[in-house]
Amino acid sequence: MPSSKERDQLILHTALTAGRIMIENGSEIERVEDTMTRIATNAGAQTSQLFVMITGILMAINGEVGAQIQPVKRRTFDLEKIAVVNDLSRKFAEQAITLQEFADRLDHLDAVSKYFPFWVQLLAAALVSGPLEVVFRHNLPDFWITCLVGMLGWLVYYALSKYIRIRFLSEFAASAVIGVLAVLSHHLGLGNNVDDIIIGSVMPLVPGVPITNSVRDILAGNLVSGPARGIEALVSAAAIGFGIAMVLQFL
Amino acid sequence: MSVLEFIIEVAGTYVATIAFGILLNIPRRALNMGGWIGVLGYLVYRFTVLWGGGYVIGNLLGAVLIGVASLQAARWKKMPMILFNIPALVPLVPGGQAYEMIKNFALGQNNLALSFLLQVVMISGAIAFGFLLSELVNRLRQRVWRHHRHI
């Protein structure tokens, strides 16, 4: 039986890791607070105080250890991890796993990321672009070229995100490439309408997670994190817009 | 709008919603449900516009439905709600208007650009407000639900 101090330490560690993973991968703040409180309660802490922000978490429980801080440095979109943390928390509440197992699995989850295979992601980018072009603009002949341009644009975004790590710059470059390719395909006679091709092709870059989370955070009363996410979405949208505008201006 | 066009639209919405989910790495067992919720939200939007309700009301109602259906799906599948409503939102994004705005700003036609900007702001606002309303519906239902369970 571990001492109560060690146990308190483990509770804090588990809850903070779970919270950090969720924020890093694009969860709303309310869900993070809820999950962390549940973990602490289910682990036997009588009370817990939380301060969750989009850039860091502060947590204290009653007991022998003091409050601890967990900064959140990275920000990606990997909703699978949120679902996994959610599952683990449920299992812990049902006492199907112990606190130690919970902590170990969280540490493991942090180390590995189970994305879809690369070619599936490429195909998905193509299948966001083409169908939405048809849905929005009813332009069936340009379906295939939109798929292709959207896929290449997303490929640029993906490759740059790996190396520069500034999302806005990758979005800007990707949308500029999309613009150039759309104009080029029109010149080569592959596409009929430049506008429609661009509209469809930028759809994989739409900042869906920040938009949704921003609204939900503001509604839940997180008046710091919500607007911060709103700004994130706005800057993304502006980056995409500038990329396109630049191409339209020069070509 | 012919029947064939309508079928193509629905299929396109479904495929695009699922594909966007894959880009966000949404777990496989949530993808299909997210696709159907996307179709549902888009249909509400489309029919509202067809029957003369206007773009803003259409987006509002679509967003409300997406919010309510996502919570239902989240309860049923025991997964976080954002796995369903984020991809489902994508077909409602005012991509066309945003593009026209950018294009007209770039070409120096500011008046036209401003009118498109207004449309983008109105539609985005309608979607945000739709999510707010759906949250209201969800909280009310939760209340009633909890009440029933206690009895």
Coordinates of C-alpha atoms in Angstrom, one line a residue:
Chain A
M1 CA 0.0 0.0 0.0
P2 CA 1.6 3.3 -1.0
S3 CA 1.7 6.1 1.4
S4 CA -1.0 8.8 1.2
K5 CA 1.6 11.3 -0.1
E6 CA 2.6 9.0 -2.9
R7 CA -1.0 8.4 -3.7
D8 CA -1.9 12.1 -3.8
Q9 CA 1.1 12.6 -6.0
L10 CA -0.1 10.0 -8.4
I11 CA -3.6 11.5 -8.5
L12 CA -2.2 14.9 -9.4
H13 CA 0.1 13.4 -12.0
T14 CA -2.7 11.4 -13.6
A15 CA -5.2 14.2 -13.7
L16 CA -2.7 16.8 -15.0
T17 CA -1.5 14.4 -17.7
A18 CA -5.0 13.7 -18.8
G19 CA -5.8 17.4 -18.9
R20 CA -2.7 18.3 -20.8
I21 CA -3.3 15.6 -23.4
M22 CA -6.8 16.7 -23.9
I23 CA -6.0 20.4 -24.4
E24 CA -3.0 19.6 -26.6
N25 CA -5.2 17.7 -29.0
G26 CA -8.1 20.1 -29.2
S27 CA -10.6 19.5 -26.4
E28 CA -12.9 22.2 -25.0
I29 CA -12.0 23.5 -21.6
E30 CA -15.2 22.4 -19.9
R31 CA -14.6 18.8 -20.8
V32 CA -11.0 19.0 -19.4
E33 CA -12.3 20.4 -16.1
D34 CA -15.0 17.8 -15.9
T35 CA -12.6 14.9 -16.6
M36 CA -10.0 16.1 -14.2
T37 CA -12.5 16.6 -11.4
R38 CA -13.9 13.1 -12.0
I39 CA -10.5 11.5 -11.9
A40 CA -9.7 13.2 -8.6
T41 CA -13.1 12.3 -7.1
N42 CA -12.9 8.7 -8.3
A43 CA -9.4 8.4 -6.9
G44 CA -10.6 9.4 -3.5
A45 CA -9.6 13.0 -3.2
Q46 CA -12.3 14.8 -1.2
T47 CA -12.0 18.2 -2.9
S48 CA -10.0 19.4 -5.9
Q49 CA -9.4 22.9 -7.1
L50 CA -8.7 23.5 -10.8
F51 CA -7.6 26.4 -12.9
V52 CA -7.6 25.3 -16.6
M53 CA -6.4 27.6 -19.3
I54 CA -5.6 27.0 -22.9
T55 CA -1.8 27.4 -22.2
G56 CA -1.6 25.7 -18.8
I57 CA -3.3 23.9 -16.0
L58 CA -3.1 24.4 -12.2
M59 CA -4.5 21.8 -9.9
A60 CA -4.6 21.2 -6.1
I61 CA -6.2 18.5 -4.1
N62 CA -6.6 18.4 -0.3
G63 CA -3.9 16.3 1.2
E64 CA -0.2 16.4 1.7
V65 CA 1.1 17.6 -1.6
G66 CA 0.9 21.2 -2.9
A67 CA -0.7 22.5 -6.0
Q68 CA 1.0 21.6 -9.3
I69 CA 1.3 23.3 -12.7
Q70 CA 1.3 21.7 -16.1
P71 CA 2.1 23.9 -19.0
V72 CA 0.6 23.2 -22.4
K73 CA 3.1 23.9 -25.1
R74 CA 2.0 22.0 -28.2
R75 CA -1.3 22.3 -30.0
T76 CA -2.4 19.8 -32.6
F77 CA -5.7 18.3 -33.7
D78 CA -5.9 14.6 -32.8
L79 CA -9.4 13.9 -31.6
E80 CA -8.7 10.2 -31.2
K81 CA -6.6 10.9 -28.1
I82 CA -9.4 12.9 -26.5
A83 CA -11.7 9.9 -27.1
V84 CA -9.1 7.5 -25.6
V85 CA -8.7 9.7 -22.5
N86 CA -12.4 9.8 -22.2
D87 CA -12.6 6.0 -22.4
L88 CA -9.9 5.5 -19.8
S89 CA -11.6 7.9 -17.5
R90 CA -14.9 6.0 -17.8
K91 CA -13.0 2.7 -17.2
F92 CA -11.4 4.2 -14.1
A93 CA -14.8 5.4 -12.8
E94 CA -16.1 1.8 -13.3
Q95 CA -13.0 0.6 -11.5
A96 CA -12.0 -1.6 -14.4
I97 CA -8.5 -0.2 -14.2
T98 CA -6.4 1.1 -11.2
L99 CA -5.0 4.5 -10.9
Q100 CA -1.5 3.2 -11.6
E101 CA -2.7 1.6 -14.8
F102 CA -4.5 4.7 -15.8
A103 CA -1.3 6.8 -15.3
D104 CA 0.8 4.3 -17.3
R105 CA -1.6 4.2 -20.2
L106 CA -1.7 8.0 -20.3
D107 CA 2.1 8.2 -20.4
H108 CA 2.1 5.5 -23.2
L109 CA -0.7 7.4 -25.1
D110 CA 1.5 10.5 -25.0
A111 CA 4.4 8.7 -26.7
V112 CA 2.6 7.1 -29.6
S113 CA 0.2 8.7 -32.0
K114 CA -2.0 6.4 -34.0
Y115 CA -2.9 8.4 -37.1
F116 CA -4.6 7.1 -40.2
P117 CA -2.0 5.9 -42.8
F118 CA -0.6 8.8 -44.9
W119 CA -2.3 7.7 -48.1
V120 CA -5.7 7.6 -46.4
Q121 CA -5.2 11.1 -45.2
L122 CA -4.2 12.3 -48.7
L123 CA -7.3 10.5 -50.1
A124 CA -9.4 12.2 -47.4
A125 CA -8.1 15.6 -48.3
A126 CA -9.1 14.9 -51.9
L127 CA -12.5 13.7 -50.8
V128 CA -13.1 16.9 -48.7
S129 CA -12.2 19.1 -51.7
G130 CA -14.0 17.5 -54.6
P131 CA -17.4 16.7 -53.1
L132 CA -17.7 20.1 -51.3
E133 CA -16.9 21.9 -54.6
V134 CA -19.8 20.0 -56.2
V135 CA -22.1 20.7 -53.1
F136 CA -21.3 24.4 -53.0
R137 CA -21.0 25.2 -56.7
H138 CA -22.8 22.4 -58.6
N139 CA -19.9 22.2 -61.0
L140 CA -19.5 18.5 -61.8
P141 CA -16.9 18.7 -64.6
D142 CA -14.3 20.2 -62.2
F143 CA -14.7 17.5 -59.6
W144 CA -11.5 15.6 -60.4
I145 CA -9.2 18.6 -60.8
T146 CA -10.5 20.0 -57.5
C147 CA -9.7 16.7 -55.8
L148 CA -6.2 16.8 -57.2
V149 CA -5.5 20.4 -56.3
G150 CA -7.0 20.0 -52.8
M151 CA -4.9 17.0 -52.3
L152 CA -1.7 18.8 -53.4
G153 CA -2.6 21.8 -51.3
W154 CA -3.1 19.7 -48.2
L155 CA 0.2 17.8 -48.9
V156 CA 2.0 21.2 -48.9
Y157 CA 0.3 22.1 -45.6
Y158 CA 1.2 18.7 -44.1
A159 CA 4.9 18.8 -45.2
L160 CA 5.4 22.4 -44.0
S161 CA 3.6 21.7 -40.6
K162 CA 6.2 19.0 -40.0
Y163 CA 9.1 21.2 -40.6
I164 CA 8.2 24.8 -39.6
R165 CA 5.7 24.2 -36.8
I166 CA 4.0 27.5 -37.4
R167 CA 0.5 26.5 -38.5
F168 CA -0.4 29.9 -39.9
L169 CA 2.6 30.0 -42.3
S170 CA 1.8 26.5 -43.5
E171 CA -1.8 27.5 -44.2
F172 CA -0.7 30.6 -46.0
A173 CA 1.8 28.6 -48.2
A174 CA -0.7 25.9 -48.9
S175 CA -3.5 28.3 -50.0
A176 CA -1.0 30.1 -52.2
V177 CA -0.1 26.8 -53.8
I178 CA -3.7 26.0 -54.3
G179 CA -4.3 29.3 -56.0
V180 CA -1.4 28.9 -58.3
L181 CA -2.4 25.3 -59.2
A182 CA -6.0 26.3 -59.8
V183 CA -4.9 29.1 -62.2
L184 CA -2.4 26.8 -63.9
S185 CA -5.0 24.0 -64.4
H186 CA -7.3 26.6 -66.0
H187 CA -4.6 27.7 -68.4
L188 CA -3.8 24.1 -69.3
G189 CA -7.4 23.4 -70.0
L190 CA -7.9 20.9 -67.1
G191 CA -10.4 23.0 -65.2
N192 CA -13.2 25.3 -66.3
N193 CA -13.7 27.6 -63.3
V194 CA -10.8 28.9 -61.2
D195 CA -13.1 30.1 -58.4
D196 CA -14.9 26.8 -57.9
I197 CA -11.6 24.9 -57.9
I198 CA -10.1 27.2 -55.2
I199 CA -13.3 27.1 -53.1
G200 CA -13.3 23.3 -53.0
S201 CA -9.6 23.0 -52.5
V202 CA -9.2 25.2 -49.4
M203 CA -11.9 23.2 -47.5
P204 CA -9.4 20.7 -45.9
L205 CA -7.7 23.7 -44.4
V206 CA -10.8 25.1 -42.7
P207 CA -10.1 25.6 -38.9
G208 CA -13.1 23.6 -37.8
V209 CA -11.8 22.6 -34.3
P210 CA -10.9 26.2 -33.1
I211 CA -14.2 27.6 -34.5
T212 CA -16.4 25.0 -32.7
N213 CA -14.3 25.0 -29.5
S214 CA -14.3 28.8 -29.4
V215 CA -18.1 29.0 -29.4
R216 CA -18.4 26.2 -26.8
D217 CA -15.8 27.7 -24.5
I218 CA -17.4 31.1 -24.6
L219 CA -20.8 29.6 -23.9
A220 CA -19.4 27.7 -20.9
G221 CA -18.0 30.9 -19.5
N222 CA -14.3 30.4 -20.2
L223 CA -13.9 34.0 -21.3
V224 CA -10.2 33.8 -21.7
S225 CA -9.8 30.5 -23.6
G226 CA -12.8 31.0 -25.9
P227 CA -11.8 34.3 -27.4
A228 CA -8.2 33.0 -27.7
R229 CA -9.4 30.2 -29.8
G230 CA -11.6 32.5 -31.8
I231 CA -8.4 34.6 -32.6
E232 CA -6.7 31.3 -33.6
A233 CA -9.5 30.5 -36.0
L234 CA -9.5 34.1 -37.4
V235 CA -5.8 34.2 -38.0
S236 CA -6.0 30.8 -39.8
A237 CA -8.8 32.1 -42.0
A238 CA -6.9 35.3 -42.6
A239 CA -3.7 33.3 -43.6
I240 CA -5.7 31.2 -46.1
G241 CA -7.4 34.4 -47.4
F242 CA -4.0 36.2 -47.9
G243 CA -2.6 33.2 -49.7
I244 CA -5.4 33.2 -52.2
A245 CA -5.6 37.0 -52.5
M246 CA -1.9 37.2 -53.3
V247 CA -2.3 34.7 -56.1
L248 CA -5.4 36.5 -57.5
Q249 CA -3.6 39.8 -57.4
F250 CA -0.5 38.6 -59.3
L251 CA -1.9 36.1 -61.8
Chain B
M1 CA -33.1 21.0 -58.4
S2 CA -33.5 17.6 -59.9
V3 CA -33.5 14.4 -58.0
L4 CA -30.1 13.4 -59.3
E5 CA -28.5 16.7 -58.3
F6 CA -30.1 16.2 -54.8
I7 CA -28.6 12.7 -54.5
I8 CA -25.2 14.0 -55.6
E9 CA -25.4 16.8 -53.0
V10 CA -26.3 14.4 -50.1
A11 CA -23.6 11.9 -51.1
G12 CA -21.0 14.7 -51.4
T13 CA -21.9 16.0 -48.0
Y14 CA -21.6 12.6 -46.4
V15 CA -18.3 11.8 -48.0
A16 CA -16.8 15.2 -47.3
T17 CA -17.8 15.1 -43.6
I18 CA -16.3 11.7 -43.1
A19 CA -13.1 12.7 -45.0
F20 CA -12.7 15.8 -42.8
G21 CA -13.1 13.6 -39.8
I22 CA -10.2 11.5 -41.1
L23 CA -8.0 14.6 -41.4
L24 CA -8.7 15.3 -37.7
N25 CA -8.0 11.7 -36.7
I26 CA -11.5 11.0 -35.4
P27 CA -11.8 7.4 -34.2
R28 CA -13.2 5.0 -36.8
R29 CA -16.4 4.1 -34.9
A30 CA -17.4 7.7 -34.7
L31 CA -16.9 8.5 -38.4
N32 CA -20.1 7.1 -39.9
M33 CA -22.3 8.8 -37.3
G34 CA -20.6 12.1 -37.9
G35 CA -21.2 11.8 -41.6
W36 CA -24.9 11.3 -41.1
I37 CA -25.2 14.2 -38.7
G38 CA -23.4 16.3 -41.3
V39 CA -26.0 15.2 -43.9
L40 CA -28.8 15.9 -41.5
G41 CA -27.6 19.4 -40.7
Y42 CA -27.0 20.2 -44.4
L43 CA -30.5 18.9 -45.4
V44 CA -32.2 21.2 -42.9
Y45 CA -30.1 24.1 -44.2
R46 CA -30.8 23.2 -47.8
F47 CA -34.6 22.8 -47.4
T48 CA -34.9 26.0 -45.4
V49 CA -33.2 27.9 -48.2
L50 CA -35.3 26.1 -50.8
W51 CA -38.5 27.0 -49.1
G52 CA -37.5 30.7 -48.9
G53 CA -36.1 30.8 -45.3
G54 CA -32.9 32.5 -46.3
Y55 CA -29.3 31.6 -45.8
V56 CA -29.0 32.9 -42.2
I57 CA -32.0 31.1 -40.8
G58 CA -31.0 28.0 -42.7
N59 CA -27.5 27.9 -41.2
L60 CA -29.0 28.7 -37.8
L61 CA -31.5 25.7 -37.9
G62 CA -28.8 23.5 -39.4
A63 CA -26.4 24.3 -36.6
V64 CA -29.1 23.7 -33.9
L65 CA -29.9 20.3 -35.4
I66 CA -26.2 19.4 -35.5
G67 CA -25.7 20.4 -31.9
V68 CA -28.7 18.4 -30.6
A69 CA -28.0 15.3 -32.8
S70 CA -24.3 15.4 -31.7
L71 CA -25.2 15.2 -28.1
Q72 CA -27.6 12.4 -28.7
A73 CA -24.8 10.5 -30.6
A74 CA -22.3 11.3 -27.9
R75 CA -24.6 9.8 -25.3
W76 CA -25.4 6.7 -27.4
K77 CA -21.8 6.0 -28.4
K78 CA -20.3 7.2 -25.0
M79 CA -17.8 9.4 -26.8
P80 CA -17.1 13.1 -26.6
M81 CA -19.5 15.3 -28.5
I82 CA -16.9 17.3 -30.4
L83 CA -16.1 14.1 -32.4
F84 CA -19.5 14.5 -34.1
N85 CA -20.2 18.2 -34.4
I86 CA -16.8 19.4 -35.7
P87 CA -16.9 17.5 -39.0
A88 CA -20.6 17.9 -39.3
L89 CA -20.1 21.7 -39.3
V90 CA -17.9 21.7 -42.3
P91 CA -20.6 21.6 -45.0
L92 CA -22.2 24.7 -43.5
V93 CA -19.0 26.8 -43.7
P94 CA -19.6 29.8 -45.9
G95 CA -16.7 29.0 -48.2
G96 CA -18.1 30.4 -51.4
Q97 CA -18.9 33.8 -49.8
A98 CA -15.6 34.0 -48.0
Y99 CA -13.8 33.4 -51.3
E100 CA -15.8 36.0 -53.2
M101 CA -15.0 38.5 -50.5
I102 CA -11.2 37.8 -50.7
K103 CA -11.4 37.9 -54.5
N104 CA -13.2 41.2 -54.6
F105 CA -10.9 42.7 -52.1
A106 CA -7.9 41.5 -54.1
L107 CA -9.4 43.0 -57.3
G108 CA -10.1 46.3 -55.6
Q109 CA -13.9 46.1 -55.8
N110 CA -14.4 47.0 -52.2
N111 CA -18.2 47.6 -52.2
L112 CA -18.9 44.1 -53.5
A113 CA -16.3 42.7 -51.1
L114 CA -17.9 44.4 -48.2
S115 CA -21.3 43.0 -49.0
F116 CA -19.8 39.5 -49.1
L117 CA -18.0 40.2 -45.8
L118 CA -21.4 41.1 -44.3
Q119 CA -22.8 37.8 -45.6
V120 CA -19.8 35.8 -44.1
V121 CA -20.2 37.5 -40.8
M122 CA -24.0 36.9 -40.7
I123 CA -23.6 33.3 -41.6
S124 CA -20.8 32.6 -39.1
G125 CA -22.8 34.4 -36.5
A126 CA -25.9 32.3 -37.3
I127 CA -23.9 29.1 -37.0
A128 CA -22.4 30.3 -33.6
F129 CA -25.9 31.3 -32.4
G130 CA -27.3 28.0 -33.6
F131 CA -24.7 26.2 -31.4
L132 CA -25.8 28.4 -28.5
L133 CA -29.5 27.5 -29.0
S134 CA -28.6 23.8 -29.3
E135 CA -26.7 24.0 -26.0
L136 CA -29.9 25.5 -24.5
V137 CA -32.0 22.7 -25.8
N138 CA -29.4 20.2 -24.6
R139 CA -29.3 21.7 -21.1
L140 CA -33.1 21.8 -20.9
R141 CA -33.3 18.1 -21.9
Q142 CA -30.6 17.2 -19.4
R143 CA -32.6 18.8 -16.7
V144 CA -35.7 16.9 -17.6
W145 CA -33.7 13.7 -18.0
R146 CA -32.2 14.0 -14.6
H147 CA -35.5 14.8 -13.1
H148 CA -37.0 11.7 -14.6
R149 CA -34.3 9.5 -13.4
H150 CA -34.6 10.7 -9.8
I151 CA -38.3 9.8 -9.9

